[in-house]
CSV table of C-alpha atoms in Angstrom, one decimal:
chain,number,residue,atom,x,y,z
A,919,MET,CA,-15.4,-40.7,-39.6
A,920,SER,CA,-12.6,-39.4,-41.6
A,921,GLU,CA,-9.3,-38.2,-40.2
A,922,GLN,CA,-10.1,-34.6,-41.3
A,923,GLN,CA,-13.5,-34.7,-39.4
A,924,GLU,CA,-11.7,-36.0,-36.3
A,925,LYS,CA,-9.2,-33.1,-36.5
A,926,GLU,CA,-12.0,-30.6,-36.9
A,927,ILE,CA,-13.8,-32.0,-33.8
A,928,GLN,CA,-10.6,-31.9,-31.8
A,929,TYR,CA,-9.9,-28.4,-32.9
A,930,TYR,CA,-13.5,-27.3,-32.1
A,931,SER,CA,-13.3,-29.0,-28.7
A,932,ALA,CA,-10.0,-27.3,-27.9
A,933,ALA,CA,-11.3,-23.9,-29.0
A,934,VAL,CA,-14.5,-24.3,-26.9
A,935,ASN,CA,-12.4,-25.4,-23.9
A,936,THR,CA,-10.1,-22.4,-24.3
A,937,TRP,CA,-13.0,-20.0,-24.7
A,938,PHE,CA,-14.6,-21.3,-21.4
A,939,ALA,CA,-11.2,-21.3,-19.6
A,940,THR,CA,-10.5,-17.7,-20.8
A,941,ARG,CA,-13.9,-16.4,-19.7
A,942,LEU,CA,-13.6,-18.1,-16.3
A,943,GLU,CA,-10.1,-16.9,-15.8
A,944,HIS,CA,-11.3,-13.4,-16.5
A,945,ASP,CA,-13.9,-13.6,-13.8
A,946,LYS,CA,-11.4,-15.2,-11.4
A,947,HIS,CA,-9.0,-12.3,-12.0
A,948,LEU,CA,-11.7,-9.8,-11.4
A,949,LEU,CA,-12.5,-11.5,-8.2
A,950,THR,CA,-8.9,-11.7,-7.0
A,951,LEU,CA,-8.0,-8.2,-8.0
A,952,SER,CA,-11.2,-6.8,-6.4
A,953,ALA,CA,-10.5,-8.6,-3.1
A,954,GLY,CA,-6.9,-7.2,-3.3
A,955,GLY,CA,-8.3,-3.7,-3.9
A,956,ILE,CA,-10.4,-4.0,-0.8
A,957,GLY,CA,-7.4,-5.1,1.2
A,958,LEU,CA,-5.3,-2.3,-0.1
A,959,LEU,CA,-7.9,0.3,0.7
A,960,VAL,CA,-8.5,-1.1,4.2
A,961,THR,CA,-4.7,-1.0,4.8
A,962,LEU,CA,-4.5,2.6,3.6
A,963,LEU,CA,-7.4,3.5,5.7
A,964,THR,CA,-5.9,2.0,8.9
A,965,ALA,CA,-2.4,3.3,8.1
A,966,ILE,CA,-3.1,6.8,6.9
A,967,GLY,CA,-6.7,7.4,8.1
A,968,VAL,CA,-9.2,9.8,6.8
A,969,LYS,CA,-7.9,13.3,6.5
A,970,SER,CA,-10.8,15.0,4.8
A,971,ALA,CA,-14.4,14.5,3.7
A,972,GLU,CA,-13.3,13.9,0.1
A,973,ALA,CA,-11.0,11.1,1.2
A,974,PHE,CA,-13.8,9.5,3.1
A,975,VAL,CA,-16.1,9.6,0.1
A,976,LEU,CA,-13.3,8.2,-2.2
A,977,TYR,CA,-12.5,5.4,0.3
A,978,THR,CA,-16.2,4.5,0.6
A,979,LEU,CA,-17.0,4.6,-3.1
A,980,ALA,CA,-13.9,2.6,-4.0
A,981,ILE,CA,-14.5,-0.1,-1.4
A,982,VAL,CA,-18.2,-0.3,-2.4
A,983,SER,CA,-17.2,-0.6,-6.1
A,984,PHE,CA,-14.8,-3.5,-5.3
A,985,VAL,CA,-17.4,-5.2,-3.0
A,986,VAL,CA,-20.0,-4.9,-5.8
A,987,CYS,CA,-17.6,-6.5,-8.2
A,988,VAL,CA,-16.9,-9.4,-5.9
A,989,VAL,CA,-20.6,-10.0,-5.3
A,990,ILE,CA,-21.4,-9.8,-9.0
A,991,VAL,CA,-18.6,-12.2,-10.0
A,992,LEU,CA,-19.8,-14.7,-7.4
A,993,ALA,CA,-23.3,-14.4,-8.9
A,994,ILE,CA,-21.7,-15.0,-12.3
A,995,PHE,CA,-20.1,-18.2,-11.2
A,996,THR,CA,-23.5,-19.5,-10.0
A,997,ARG,CA,-25.3,-18.3,-13.1
A,998,ASN,CA,-22.6,-19.9,-15.3
A,999,SER,CA,-23.3,-23.3,-14.0
A,1000,GLU,CA,-27.0,-22.9,-14.4
A,1001,HIS,CA,-26.5,-21.6,-18.0
A,1002,ILE,CA,-24.3,-24.6,-18.9
A,1003,GLU,CA,-27.0,-26.9,-17.7
A,1004,LYS,CA,-29.5,-25.1,-19.8
A,1005,ILE,CA,-27.2,-25.4,-22.8
A,1006,ILE,CA,-26.9,-29.1,-22.4
A,1007,THR,CA,-30.6,-29.9,-21.6
A,1008,ASP,CA,-32.6,-27.2,-23.3
A,1009,ASN,CA,-30.2,-26.1,-26.1
A,1010,ALA,CA,-30.2,-22.5,-24.7
A,1011,THR,CA,-27.8,-20.2,-26.5
A,1012,GLU,CA,-27.7,-16.9,-24.6
A,1013,ASP,CA,-28.4,-15.5,-21.2
A,1014,PRO,CA,-29.1,-11.8,-21.1
A,1015,LEU,CA,-28.6,-11.7,-17.3
A,1016,LEU,CA,-25.1,-13.1,-17.6
A,1017,ARG,CA,-24.3,-10.5,-20.3
A,1018,LEU,CA,-25.5,-7.7,-17.9
A,1019,LEU,CA,-23.7,-9.2,-14.9
A,1020,ASP,CA,-20.4,-9.3,-16.9
A,1021,LYS,CA,-20.7,-5.7,-17.9
A,1022,LEU,CA,-21.6,-4.6,-14.4
A,1023,ALA,CA,-18.6,-6.6,-12.9
A,1024,LYS,CA,-16.2,-4.9,-15.4
A,1025,PHE,CA,-17.7,-1.5,-14.8
A,1026,SER,CA,-17.6,-1.8,-11.0
A,1027,PHE,CA,-14.0,-3.1,-11.1
A,1028,ILE,CA,-12.8,-0.2,-13.4
A,1029,LEU,CA,-14.7,2.3,-11.2
A,1030,GLY,CA,-12.9,0.9,-8.1
A,1031,VAL,CA,-9.5,1.2,-9.8
A,1032,VAL,CA,-10.2,4.7,-10.9
A,1033,LEU,CA,-11.4,5.8,-7.5
A,1034,THR,CA,-8.4,4.2,-5.8
A,1035,ALA,CA,-6.1,6.0,-8.2
A,1036,ILE,CA,-7.7,9.3,-7.5
A,1037,LEU,CA,-7.5,8.5,-3.7
A,1038,GLY,CA,-3.8,7.7,-4.0
A,1039,ILE,CA,-3.1,11.0,-5.9
A,1040,SER,CA,-5.2,12.9,-3.4
A,1041,ILE,CA,-3.2,11.3,-0.5
A,1042,ALA,CA,0.1,12.1,-2.2
A,1043,MET,CA,-0.9,15.7,-2.9
A,1044,THR,CA,-2.1,16.2,0.7
A,1045,SER,CA,1.2,14.7,2.0
A,1046,LEU,CA,3.3,16.8,-0.3
A,1047,TYR,CA,1.4,20.0,0.7
A,1048,LYS,CA,1.7,19.2,4.4
A,1049,GLU,CA,5.4,18.4,4.0
A,1050,ASN,CA,6.0,21.8,2.3
A,1051,THR,CA,4.0,23.6,5.0
A,1052,MET,CA,5.8,21.8,7.8
A,1053,THR,CA,9.2,22.6,6.2
A,1054,LYS,CA,8.3,26.3,6.0
A,1055,GLU,CA,7.0,26.3,9.6
A,1056,THR,CA,10.1,24.5,10.8
A,1057,LYS,CA,12.4,27.1,9.1
A,1058,LYS,CA,10.2,29.9,10.6
A,1059,THR,CA,10.4,28.4,14.0
A,1060,GLN,CA,14.1,27.9,13.8
A,1061,ASN,CA,14.7,31.5,12.8
A,1062,THR,CA,12.4,32.7,15.6
A,1063,THR,CA,14.1,30.5,18.2
A,1064,LEU,CA,17.5,31.6,17.2
A,1065,ARG,CA,16.5,35.3,17.6
A,1066,GLU,CA,14.9,34.6,20.9
A,1067,SER,CA,17.8,32.5,22.2
A,1068,VAL,CA,20.4,35.3,21.6
A,1069,ASN,CA,18.0,38.1,22.6
A,1070,GLY,CA,19.3,39.8,25.7
A,1071,ALA,CA,22.9,38.8,25.1
A,1072,ALA,CA,23.8,42.5,25.2
A,1073,GLN,CA,22.9,42.5,28.9
A,1074,LEU,CA,25.8,40.1,29.4
A,1075,LYS,CA,28.3,42.7,28.2
A,1076,PRO,CA,30.4,44.0,31.0
A,1077,LYS,CA,29.5,47.6,32.0
A,1078,GLU,CA,32.1,50.1,31.4
A,1079,ARG,CA,33.5,51.9,34.4
A,1080,LYS,CA,35.3,55.1,34.2
A,1081,SER,CA,37.4,54.5,37.3
A,1082,ILE,CA,38.4,51.7,39.5
A,1083,GLU,CA,36.2,52.8,42.3
A,1084,GLY,CA,34.7,49.9,44.2
A,1085,ALA,CA,37.7,47.7,43.5
A,1086,GLY,CA,38.1,47.3,47.2
A,1087,LYS,CA,34.9,45.4,47.5
A,1088,LEU,CA,36.5,42.7,45.5
A,1089,ARG,CA,39.2,42.1,48.1
A,1090,PRO,CA,38.5,39.0,50.3
A,1091,SER,CA,37.5,39.9,53.8
A,1092,ASN,CA,40.0,38.8,56.3
A,1093,GLN,CA,38.7,39.4,59.8
A,1094,GLY,CA,41.8,38.0,61.4
A,1095,ASN,CA,43.9,40.7,59.8
A,1096,SER,CA,43.2,43.8,61.8
A,1097,ALA,CA,46.0,45.8,60.1
A,1098,SER,CA,44.3,45.6,56.8
A,1099,ASN,CA,41.0,46.5,58.4
A,1100,LYS,CA,42.6,49.6,60.0
A,1101,LYS,CA,44.0,50.8,56.7
A,1102,ASP,CA,40.6,50.8,55.1
A,1103,GLU,CA,39.2,53.0,57.8
């Protein structure tokens, strides 16, 4: 075997190994990211909760999309090993089921990401709307409370008297002082 033939074999071997590694890494990343998406959605669900029917549908569809992706990727791993055995023993070249599973995994992952993004935007919009509504209600409540708290303050104003009649009632009563009692009579 010539040196050129050995280089071509090594190059081909490296290219095939890289191709397999890249394809497997792609599937591993889909698996990891889908599991992370499920974790994110469950965390959002427990922290924020479901505020509307639309949010419930989005949570459900996004979680189902990521679960489907995880299940499909696990099926791909199993099918990959079977396909490699067939390539070695039977000289098989293609597996239409693997091609379909790859497309379904990508589609379900992308769908999960899109639904999660829509859910995040929906939660943010709902939060922003509620914050604006609460701010307006707080201002309205503060203005009403202020008016109510000073309402009736005019009743505290001293009444005007035209004379000093009744001033004697302010004098302390001194029962021991009979002279002052006689003067009043």
